[in-house]
Coordinates of C-alpha atoms in Angstrom, one line a residue:
M1 CA 0.0 0.0 0.0
L2 CA 2.7 2.4 1.0
E3 CA 6.3 2.5 -0.4
V4 CA 8.9 4.9 0.9
K5 CA 12.2 5.2 -1.1
D6 CA 15.2 7.2 0.0
L7 CA 13.2 9.7 2.1
N8 CA 15.4 12.7 3.2
I9 CA 14.0 15.5 5.3
R10 CA 16.1 18.7 6.0
F11 CA 15.2 21.7 8.1
K12 CA 16.4 25.2 7.5
T13 CA 18.2 26.6 10.5
Q14 CA 20.3 29.7 11.3
N15 CA 23.4 27.6 10.8
G16 CA 22.4 25.9 7.6
F17 CA 20.5 22.7 7.0
F18 CA 19.8 20.1 9.7
E19 CA 19.2 16.6 8.3
A20 CA 16.5 15.0 10.4
V21 CA 15.7 12.0 8.3
K22 CA 18.4 10.3 6.1
S23 CA 17.8 7.9 3.2
T24 CA 14.9 6.1 4.8
S25 CA 13.2 3.3 2.9
F26 CA 10.4 0.8 3.8
I27 CA 7.2 -0.7 2.6
L28 CA 3.8 -1.2 4.3
N29 CA 1.5 -4.0 3.2
K30 CA -2.3 -4.1 3.5
G31 CA -3.3 -5.2 7.0
E32 CA 0.2 -5.0 8.4
T33 CA 1.5 -3.1 11.4
I34 CA 5.0 -1.6 11.3
G35 CA 6.6 -0.3 14.5
I36 CA 9.0 2.6 14.3
V37 CA 11.1 2.8 17.5
G38 CA 13.9 5.1 18.7
E39 CA 14.7 7.9 21.2
S40 CA 13.3 11.5 21.0
G41 CA 15.1 13.2 18.1
S42 CA 15.7 10.0 16.2
G43 CA 13.4 11.1 13.3
K44 CA 10.3 9.0 14.0
S45 CA 7.7 11.7 14.2
V46 CA 9.3 13.8 11.5
T47 CA 9.1 10.8 9.2
S48 CA 5.4 10.4 9.9
L49 CA 4.7 14.1 9.4
G50 CA 6.7 14.0 6.2
L51 CA 4.5 11.2 4.9
M52 CA 1.4 13.2 5.7
R53 CA 2.9 16.4 4.2
L54 CA 2.3 18.3 7.4
L55 CA 5.7 20.0 7.6
D56 CA 6.2 23.6 6.7
D57 CA 7.2 23.7 3.0
K58 CA 9.0 27.1 3.6
Q59 CA 11.3 25.7 6.3
T60 CA 11.6 22.1 5.1
I61 CA 13.2 20.3 2.1
I62 CA 11.9 16.8 1.4
N63 CA 13.6 14.5 -1.2
G64 CA 12.7 11.0 -2.1
T65 CA 9.6 9.1 -3.1
V66 CA 6.4 8.3 -1.1
L67 CA 3.9 6.1 -3.1
L68 CA 0.4 5.5 -1.7
N69 CA -1.4 2.9 -3.8
G70 CA 0.8 4.1 -6.7
T71 CA 0.2 7.8 -6.2
C72 CA 3.3 10.0 -5.5
L73 CA 2.5 12.1 -2.4
C74 CA 5.6 14.2 -2.8
K75 CA 4.1 15.7 -6.0
A76 CA 0.5 16.0 -4.8
T77 CA -0.9 19.5 -4.5
E78 CA -2.3 20.8 -1.2
P79 CA -6.0 20.3 -2.3
E80 CA -5.1 16.7 -3.3
M81 CA -3.4 16.1 0.0
Q82 CA -6.5 17.4 1.9
Q83 CA -8.5 14.7 0.2
I84 CA -5.9 12.0 1.0
R85 CA -5.6 13.0 4.6
G86 CA -8.4 11.5 6.6
N87 CA -9.8 9.5 3.7
Q88 CA -6.8 7.4 2.9
M89 CA -4.2 8.2 5.6
A90 CA -5.0 9.5 9.1
M91 CA -2.9 10.3 12.1
I92 CA -3.2 10.1 15.9
F93 CA -0.9 12.8 17.2
Q94 CA 1.4 12.5 20.2
E95 CA -0.2 14.8 22.7
P96 CA -4.0 14.8 22.6
M97 CA -4.4 17.8 24.9
T98 CA -2.5 20.0 22.5
S99 CA -3.9 18.4 19.4
L100 CA -7.5 18.9 20.4
N101 CA -8.9 22.5 20.2
P102 CA -9.6 23.6 23.8
V103 CA -12.5 25.9 22.9
L104 CA -14.5 23.4 20.8
T105 CA -16.4 20.4 22.1
C106 CA -15.0 16.9 21.4
G107 CA -18.1 16.1 19.3
F108 CA -17.8 19.2 17.2
Q109 CA -14.2 18.5 16.3
I110 CA -15.1 15.1 14.8
T111 CA -18.4 16.1 13.1
E112 CA -16.5 18.9 11.4
A113 CA -14.2 16.4 9.7
I114 CA -17.1 14.1 8.8
Q115 CA -19.1 16.9 7.2
L116 CA -16.1 18.2 5.3
H117 CA -14.9 14.8 3.9
L118 CA -18.0 12.7 3.7
G119 CA -20.6 15.5 2.9
S120 CA -22.9 14.4 5.8
N121 CA -25.4 16.7 7.3
K122 CA -25.2 17.8 11.0
A123 CA -27.5 15.1 12.3
E124 CA -25.8 12.3 10.3
A125 CA -22.4 13.5 11.5
R126 CA -23.5 13.6 15.1
K127 CA -24.9 10.0 14.9
K128 CA -21.7 8.7 13.3
T129 CA -19.6 10.5 15.9
I130 CA -21.5 8.9 18.8
E131 CA -21.2 5.5 17.1
L132 CA -17.4 6.1 16.8
F133 CA -17.3 7.0 20.5
K134 CA -19.0 3.7 21.3
E135 CA -16.6 1.9 19.0
V136 CA -13.5 3.3 20.8
Q137 CA -15.2 2.3 24.1
L138 CA -15.7 5.8 25.5
P139 CA -18.1 5.8 28.5
R140 CA -21.2 8.1 28.3
P141 CA -20.6 8.9 24.6
E142 CA -23.5 11.5 24.4
E143 CA -22.1 13.4 27.4
I144 CA -18.5 13.3 26.0
F145 CA -19.8 14.6 22.7
D146 CA -20.8 17.9 24.4
S147 CA -17.7 17.9 26.7
Y148 CA -14.5 20.0 26.2
P149 CA -11.1 18.3 26.2
H150 CA -10.2 19.6 29.7
Q151 CA -13.3 17.9 31.1
I152 CA -12.2 14.3 30.3
S153 CA -9.2 12.2 31.4
G154 CA -6.0 11.6 29.4
G155 CA -7.1 8.1 28.3
Q156 CA -10.4 9.5 27.2
K157 CA -8.8 12.3 25.2
Q158 CA -6.6 9.7 23.5
R159 CA -9.8 7.7 22.5
V160 CA -11.3 10.9 21.1
M161 CA -8.2 11.4 18.9
I162 CA -8.5 7.7 17.7
A163 CA -12.2 8.3 16.9
M164 CA -11.2 11.5 15.0
A165 CA -8.6 9.6 13.0
L166 CA -11.0 6.8 12.1
C167 CA -14.0 9.0 11.2
C168 CA -13.4 8.9 7.5
N169 CA -12.4 5.2 7.3
P170 CA -8.7 5.6 6.4
E171 CA -6.7 2.7 4.9
I172 CA -3.6 3.6 6.8
L173 CA -3.5 4.9 10.4
I174 CA -0.3 6.5 11.8
A175 CA -0.2 6.4 15.6
D176 CA 2.5 8.7 16.9
E177 CA 3.4 7.8 20.6
P178 CA -0.3 7.3 21.4
T179 CA 0.4 5.7 24.8
T180 CA 3.3 7.9 26.1
A181 CA 2.7 9.1 29.7
L182 CA -0.5 7.1 30.1
D183 CA -1.0 4.6 32.9
V184 CA 0.2 1.1 32.0
T185 CA -3.4 -0.1 32.4
V186 CA -4.8 2.6 30.1
Q187 CA -1.8 2.0 27.7
K188 CA -2.7 -1.7 27.5
T189 CA -6.4 -0.9 26.8
I190 CA -5.4 1.6 24.0
I191 CA -3.1 -1.0 22.4
E192 CA -5.9 -3.7 22.5
L193 CA -8.4 -1.2 21.1
L194 CA -6.1 -0.3 18.1
L195 CA -5.5 -4.0 17.4
K196 CA -9.2 -4.6 17.5
L197 CA -10.1 -1.7 15.2
K198 CA -7.3 -2.6 12.8
A199 CA -8.6 -6.2 12.5
E200 CA -12.2 -5.1 12.1
R201 CA -11.4 -2.4 9.5
N202 CA -8.5 -4.3 7.8
M203 CA -6.4 -1.2 8.1
S204 CA -2.6 -0.9 7.9
L205 CA -0.9 0.7 11.0
I206 CA 2.3 2.6 11.5
F207 CA 2.9 2.6 15.3
I208 CA 5.6 5.0 16.6
S209 CA 7.1 4.6 20.1
H210 CA 10.3 4.9 22.1
D211 CA 9.4 1.7 24.1
L212 CA 10.2 -1.6 22.5
G213 CA 8.0 -3.3 25.1
V214 CA 5.0 -1.6 23.6
I215 CA 6.2 -2.3 20.1
S216 CA 6.5 -6.0 20.9
E217 CA 2.8 -6.2 21.7
I218 CA 1.5 -4.5 18.5
A219 CA 3.9 -4.7 15.5
D220 CA 4.5 -7.3 12.8
R221 CA 7.8 -5.7 11.7
V222 CA 10.0 -3.1 13.4
L223 CA 12.2 -0.2 12.1
V224 CA 14.8 1.0 14.6
M225 CA 15.7 4.7 14.0
F226 CA 18.9 6.3 15.3
K227 CA 19.9 9.9 14.4
G228 CA 17.6 10.0 11.4
E229 CA 18.6 6.7 10.0
V230 CA 17.0 3.2 10.0
V231 CA 19.8 1.1 11.6
E232 CA 17.8 -2.1 11.8
E233 CA 14.7 -3.6 10.3
A234 CA 13.3 -7.1 11.2
F235 CA 10.2 -9.0 12.1
V236 CA 9.3 -8.6 15.8
K237 CA 10.3 -12.1 17.0
T238 CA 13.7 -11.9 15.1
L239 CA 14.5 -8.4 16.5
F240 CA 13.8 -9.4 20.1
E241 CA 15.5 -12.8 19.9
N242 CA 18.5 -11.6 17.9
P243 CA 19.0 -7.8 17.9
R244 CA 22.0 -7.0 15.7
H245 CA 22.7 -3.3 16.1
P246 CA 24.2 -2.1 19.4
Y247 CA 21.6 0.7 19.6
T248 CA 18.8 -1.8 19.4
K249 CA 20.4 -3.9 22.2
G250 CA 20.7 -0.7 24.3
L251 CA 16.9 0.1 23.8
L252 CA 16.0 -3.4 24.8
A253 CA 18.2 -3.4 27.9
C254 CA 17.5 0.0 29.4
R255 CA 13.8 -0.6 30.2
P256 CA 13.4 -1.8 33.7
S257 CA 12.4 -5.5 33.8
P258 CA 10.7 -7.1 36.8
A259 CA 12.8 -10.3 36.1
Y260 CA 16.1 -8.6 37.2
H261 CA 17.5 -7.0 40.4
L262 CA 19.8 -4.4 39.0
K263 CA 22.0 -1.9 40.9
K264 CA 21.8 0.3 37.9
L265 CA 20.1 0.1 34.5
P266 CA 22.2 -0.4 31.3
V267 CA 22.1 2.7 29.1
I268 CA 22.6 3.2 25.4
A269 CA 26.2 4.3 25.9
D270 CA 27.0 0.9 27.4
F271 CA 26.3 -0.6 24.0
L272 CA 27.6 2.1 21.7
S273 CA 30.8 2.6 23.7
S274 CA 34.0 1.4 22.0
K275 CA 35.0 0.0 25.4
T276 CA 32.2 -2.6 25.3
K277 CA 33.3 -5.8 23.7
P278 CA 31.4 -6.5 20.4
A279 CA 30.6 -10.0 21.5
E280 CA 29.0 -8.9 24.8
N281 CA 25.3 -9.2 24.7
I282 CA 22.4 -7.8 26.8
E283 CA 22.6 -10.5 29.4
A284 CA 26.4 -10.1 29.9
I285 CA 26.0 -6.3 30.6
R286 CA 23.0 -6.9 33.0
E287 CA 25.1 -9.6 34.8
R288 CA 27.6 -6.9 35.7
F289 CA 24.9 -4.7 37.3
T290 CA 22.9 -7.4 39.2
W291 CA 22.4 -7.4 43.0
Q292 CA 23.4 -10.6 44.6
P293 CA 20.8 -12.0 47.1
A294 CA 23.2 -11.6 50.0
E295 CA 23.7 -7.9 49.2
I296 CA 19.9 -7.3 49.1
K297 CA 19.5 -9.1 52.4
E298 CA 22.3 -7.1 54.0
R299 CA 20.9 -3.8 52.8
K300 CA 17.5 -4.5 54.1
A301 CA 18.8 -5.6 57.5
V302 CA 20.6 -2.3 57.9
L303 CA 17.7 -0.2 56.6
Y304 CA 15.0 -1.7 58.9
S305 CA 17.2 -1.8 62.0
K306 CA 16.7 2.0 62.4
E307 CA 13.9 4.1 63.7
P308 CA 11.5 5.4 60.9
I309 CA 12.2 8.9 59.6
L310 CA 8.6 9.5 58.7
K311 CA 5.4 8.1 60.3
I312 CA 2.1 8.5 58.6
S313 CA -1.0 7.5 60.7
N314 CA -4.6 7.4 59.6
L315 CA -4.1 10.2 57.1
N316 CA -7.2 11.5 55.3
T317 CA -7.4 14.2 52.6
W318 CA -11.0 14.7 51.4
F319 CA -12.4 17.2 49.0
K320 CA -16.0 18.5 49.0
G321 CA -18.0 18.6 45.7
N322 CA -18.2 21.8 43.7
K323 CA -21.1 24.1 43.4
S324 CA -22.0 25.0 39.7
L325 CA -24.6 27.2 38.0
F326 CA -26.9 24.2 37.4
K327 CA -26.4 21.8 40.3
I328 CA -24.7 21.4 43.6
R329 CA -22.5 18.3 44.0
N330 CA -22.6 17.4 47.7
E331 CA -20.5 14.2 47.5
T332 CA -17.1 14.1 49.2
V333 CA -14.1 12.8 47.3
K334 CA -11.9 10.7 49.5
A335 CA -8.6 11.2 47.7
V336 CA -6.6 9.8 50.6
S337 CA -8.5 7.6 53.0
D338 CA -7.1 6.3 56.3
V339 CA -3.5 5.8 55.1
S340 CA -0.8 4.6 57.5
F341 CA 2.8 3.7 56.9
D342 CA 6.4 4.3 58.0
V343 CA 9.5 5.2 55.9
Y344 CA 13.0 4.3 57.1
P345 CA 16.2 6.4 56.7
G346 CA 18.0 5.6 53.4
E347 CA 15.0 3.6 52.1
T348 CA 13.2 4.0 48.7
L349 CA 9.5 3.3 49.3
G350 CA 7.6 2.9 46.0
L351 CA 4.0 4.0 45.6
V352 CA 2.2 2.6 42.6
G353 CA -1.3 3.0 41.2
E354 CA -3.4 4.3 38.3
S355 CA -4.1 8.0 37.7
G356 CA -6.7 9.3 40.1
C357 CA -5.9 6.7 42.9
G358 CA -4.6 9.5 45.2
K359 CA -0.8 9.0 44.8
T360 CA 0.0 12.7 44.1
T361 CA -2.5 13.9 46.7
L362 CA -0.8 11.7 49.3
G363 CA 2.7 13.1 48.4
R364 CA 1.5 16.7 48.6
S365 CA -0.5 16.1 51.8
I366 CA 2.7 14.8 53.5
L367 CA 4.4 18.2 52.6
R368 CA 1.2 20.1 53.5
L369 CA 1.1 21.5 50.0
I370 CA -2.5 20.2 50.2
E371 CA -3.9 20.4 53.8
P372 CA -4.9 17.0 55.1
T373 CA -8.4 16.6 56.6
S374 CA -7.2 14.5 59.5
G375 CA -4.4 12.1 60.6
G376 CA -0.8 12.4 61.7
I377 CA 2.4 13.3 59.8
N378 CA 5.5 12.8 62.0
F379 CA 8.9 13.6 60.5
E380 CA 11.9 13.0 62.8
N381 CA 9.6 13.2 65.9
T382 CA 8.1 16.5 64.7
D383 CA 4.3 16.7 64.2
L384 CA 4.1 18.5 60.8
R385 CA 0.4 19.1 61.1
S386 CA 0.9 21.2 64.2
L387 CA 3.5 23.5 62.7
K388 CA 2.8 27.2 61.9
K389 CA 3.8 28.6 58.5
N390 CA 7.3 29.8 59.4
D391 CA 8.2 26.6 61.2
L392 CA 6.9 24.5 58.3
R393 CA 9.0 26.5 55.8
A394 CA 12.1 25.9 57.9
I395 CA 11.5 22.1 58.0
R396 CA 10.9 22.0 54.2
R397 CA 14.6 22.3 53.8
D398 CA 14.7 18.7 54.9
I399 CA 11.7 17.5 52.9
Q400 CA 11.7 18.3 49.1
I401 CA 9.5 17.2 46.2
I402 CA 10.3 16.5 42.5
F403 CA 7.1 17.4 40.7
Q404 CA 5.5 15.4 37.9
D405 CA 6.0 17.9 35.1
P406 CA 9.4 19.6 35.3
Y407 CA 8.5 22.2 32.6
S408 CA 5.4 23.5 34.5
S409 CA 7.3 23.4 37.8
L410 CA 10.1 25.7 36.5
N411 CA 9.4 29.4 36.1
P412 CA 9.7 30.1 32.3
R413 CA 10.8 33.7 32.9
L414 CA 13.7 32.7 35.2
T415 CA 17.0 31.2 34.0
V416 CA 17.8 27.8 35.4
G417 CA 20.5 29.4 37.5
A418 CA 18.1 31.8 39.1
S419 CA 15.6 29.0 39.8
L420 CA 18.2 27.0 41.6
M421 CA 19.6 30.0 43.5
E422 CA 16.1 31.0 44.7
P423 CA 15.7 28.4 47.5
L424 CA 19.3 29.1 48.7
Q425 CA 18.4 32.8 49.0
V426 CA 15.0 32.1 50.7
H427 CA 16.6 29.8 53.3
Q428 CA 19.8 32.1 53.6
F429 CA 22.3 29.4 52.6
Y430 CA 25.8 30.9 52.2
E431 CA 26.8 34.5 52.8
N432 CA 26.4 36.0 49.3
D433 CA 25.2 35.2 45.7
T434 CA 28.7 34.5 44.5
K435 CA 29.0 31.5 46.8
R436 CA 25.4 30.5 46.0
K437 CA 26.2 30.6 42.3
R438 CA 29.2 28.4 42.9
R439 CA 27.0 25.9 44.7
V440 CA 24.4 25.9 41.8
V441 CA 27.2 25.2 39.3
E442 CA 28.3 22.2 41.5
L443 CA 24.7 20.9 41.5
L444 CA 24.3 21.3 37.7
E445 CA 27.6 19.4 37.2
R446 CA 26.4 16.7 39.7
V447 CA 23.3 16.0 37.6
S448 CA 25.5 15.8 34.3
L449 CA 24.8 19.3 33.2
S450 CA 27.4 22.1 33.1
A451 CA 28.1 25.7 34.1
E452 CA 27.1 27.0 30.6
H453 CA 23.5 25.9 31.3
F454 CA 23.3 28.4 34.2
N455 CA 22.0 31.3 32.1
R456 CA 19.6 29.3 29.8
Y457 CA 15.8 29.2 30.1
P458 CA 13.7 26.0 30.7
H459 CA 12.4 26.0 27.1
E460 CA 16.0 25.6 25.8
F461 CA 16.4 22.1 27.4
S462 CA 15.1 18.7 26.5
G463 CA 12.7 16.8 28.8
G464 CA 15.5 14.7 30.3
Q465 CA 17.6 17.8 31.0
R466 CA 14.7 19.6 32.6
Q467 CA 14.2 16.5 34.8
R468 CA 17.8 16.8 35.9
I469 CA 17.3 20.5 36.7
V470 CA 14.4 19.9 39.0
I471 CA 16.4 17.1 40.7
A472 CA 19.3 19.6 41.2
R473 CA 16.8 22.1 42.7
A474 CA 15.5 19.5 45.1
L475 CA 19.1 18.8 46.2
A476 CA 20.0 22.5 46.6
L477 CA 19.0 22.6 50.3
Q478 CA 20.7 19.3 51.2
P479 CA 17.5 17.6 52.2
K480 CA 17.1 14.3 54.0
F481 CA 13.9 13.2 52.3
I482 CA 12.6 13.6 48.7
I483 CA 9.2 12.7 47.3
C484 CA 9.6 11.9 43.6
D485 CA 6.2 12.3 41.9
E486 CA 6.1 10.5 38.5
S487 CA 9.6 11.9 37.8
V488 CA 10.3 9.6 34.9
S489 CA 6.8 8.9 33.5
A490 CA 7.0 11.0 30.3
L491 CA 10.7 10.3 29.4
D492 CA 12.2 8.0 26.7
V493 CA 13.2 4.7 28.1
S494 CA 16.8 5.5 27.5
V495 CA 16.6 8.9 29.4
Q496 CA 14.4 7.2 32.0
A497 CA 17.2 4.7 32.7
Q498 CA 19.7 7.6 33.1
V499 CA 17.5 9.5 35.5
L500 CA 16.7 6.4 37.6
N501 CA 20.4 5.6 37.8
L502 CA 21.1 9.2 38.9
I503 CA 18.4 9.1 41.6
R504 CA 19.9 5.9 43.0
E505 CA 23.5 7.4 42.9
L506 CA 22.4 10.5 44.7
Q507 CA 20.7 8.4 47.4
Q508 CA 24.0 6.6 48.1
E509 CA 26.0 9.8 47.9
F510 CA 23.8 12.0 50.2
N511 CA 22.1 9.2 52.2
L512 CA 18.7 10.3 50.9
T513 CA 15.3 8.8 51.7
Y514 CA 12.7 8.6 48.9
I515 CA 9.0 8.0 48.4
F516 CA 9.0 7.2 44.7
I517 CA 5.6 7.6 43.0
S518 CA 4.8 6.0 39.6
H519 CA 2.0 4.3 37.7
D520 CA 4.6 1.9 36.2
L521 CA 5.0 -1.2 38.4
A522 CA 8.2 -2.3 36.5
V523 CA 9.9 1.0 37.4
I524 CA 8.7 0.8 41.0
K525 CA 9.9 -2.8 41.4
H526 CA 13.3 -1.8 40.0
I527 CA 13.9 1.3 42.3
S528 CA 12.1 0.3 45.5
D529 CA 13.2 -1.5 48.7
R530 CA 9.5 -1.8 49.7
M531 CA 6.4 -0.9 47.7
M532 CA 2.8 0.1 48.3
V533 CA -0.1 -0.3 45.9
M534 CA -2.8 2.4 46.1
N535 CA -6.3 2.2 44.8
K536 CA -9.2 4.6 45.3
G537 CA -7.4 6.5 48.0
K538 CA -6.4 3.4 50.1
I539 CA -3.2 1.4 50.4
V540 CA -4.4 -2.1 49.3
E541 CA -1.0 -3.9 49.5
M542 CA 2.4 -3.2 51.0
G543 CA 5.6 -5.2 51.3
D544 CA 8.6 -6.6 49.5
P545 CA 8.5 -5.8 45.7
D546 CA 9.3 -9.4 44.8
E547 CA 6.6 -10.8 47.0
I548 CA 3.9 -8.4 45.6
Y549 CA 5.0 -9.0 42.0
Y550 CA 5.1 -12.8 42.2
H551 CA 2.4 -13.3 44.8
P552 CA -0.1 -10.4 44.5
K553 CA -3.0 -10.6 46.9
E554 CA -5.3 -8.1 45.3
A555 CA -7.0 -8.3 41.9
Y556 CA -6.1 -4.7 41.3
T557 CA -2.4 -5.5 41.7
R558 CA -2.7 -8.4 39.3
K559 CA -4.2 -6.0 36.8
L560 CA -1.3 -3.7 37.1
I561 CA 1.2 -6.5 36.7
A562 CA -0.6 -7.9 33.6
S563 CA -0.5 -4.4 32.0
I564 CA 3.4 -4.3 32.0
P565 CA 4.4 -4.5 28.3
G566 CA 6.3 -7.8 27.9
V567 CA 9.4 -8.2 25.7

């Protein structure tokens, strides 16, 4: 159906041309799923946008041949492409919140496309849209038809995007990172939905992801992209059983696997480095990083011989329903309900659960960024709930938080250096700004950045670099305890591995204690000494990660485990 020959995509920049995609060739057969995998910046999304002719012609030069059922898309006029898009090729974009128009209802955005492409009237378009919402398994389709994007969850927004892509019955569907940053359970549901729709409609699918675990569950063939080039192409089983390129081996190895106890995760550099022996495979590198059972036993014996640093007793955080113009909602939302646990010095306590289960609310309640309704928070024998504002500010030097979205937690108008100096100034660390600046540079270098990044703004960094910046900010006041709230959820698996390794190194270096929050049980099992499973505001399981993973007591935990993408 689709044949791509020697596709080259170059962008005009101030310093000349940047080659984003280099001599890429592949074919897509009817009913087939091709997975395109690679890190951010590898050229995956640019390739898909090039196929759809959605790149700015004034800033982009595209060479090569793209044939769709024998028609050359590179030579098609814009009116011709408007007929091809939606009718023959459609795309699910990476971020549904930014792809959906915030001032238009979800239903209108789909009926608009149906009326434009299929010539349906308003009533017919509405009927077809509601049928599509049912097909993509959206709850309350009539209600969601009249809802705005901000009024529905991330998984529901993704389903609306899928319905929009399917509304004109395309022959080829391009899914660009459709599951990134979603809960593993929602991710699994979206993958199953795409496979079901593909089979029912006999579509071809191009599925783009940075996660080979996800690719393994959906693709027939895989293209591995690295720095704009396809470095390996193979059928799924062949690729996973016998990866040939070092980069592919690195992608496979750097994702946390529940089957291993690793002191650190392998990273791409371990496989691309000239120091690594060519004959060394994934298992050999993992073997070097594996915890021995005696080491784990010794670590836990030391950890749990101490007094807890944090004691949470019967903590509740409840929210009252909102009043609106049309009705009063009197129900109380029990975001955190009767939660009790201890955390020991030097420990990493993992907290796992789906979005909306109360994980983030619990983390913020501990810091009193959200005021708890009732219960006790005891940190180093100090009752945090009884502290006045100034006393609480002083103790926050010892308890820090790494927020979920580093971009929104950094002030876009301040340089990175100013953002890191601010807590030092507020808490009066060091005598003057010269010494504070020296401390900030040390922190940047400790998280693998450099002094030249001091005067840059947050938008000038990649997602992984921003995550390192907020980690440096959390370390600035030399805390004893850090809450990591989904601090790796939206990162490439390769960058995720680097950040997880950094978090563990910092713990050993500064004797830090963590509560590590995530929706990904594989990540939690890798990083945690103990783990808690949270559902509907309550802790439903707590204990050793291996015990919970291999012998889960709750059906909810079994559901989380079953949702981990398998390689």
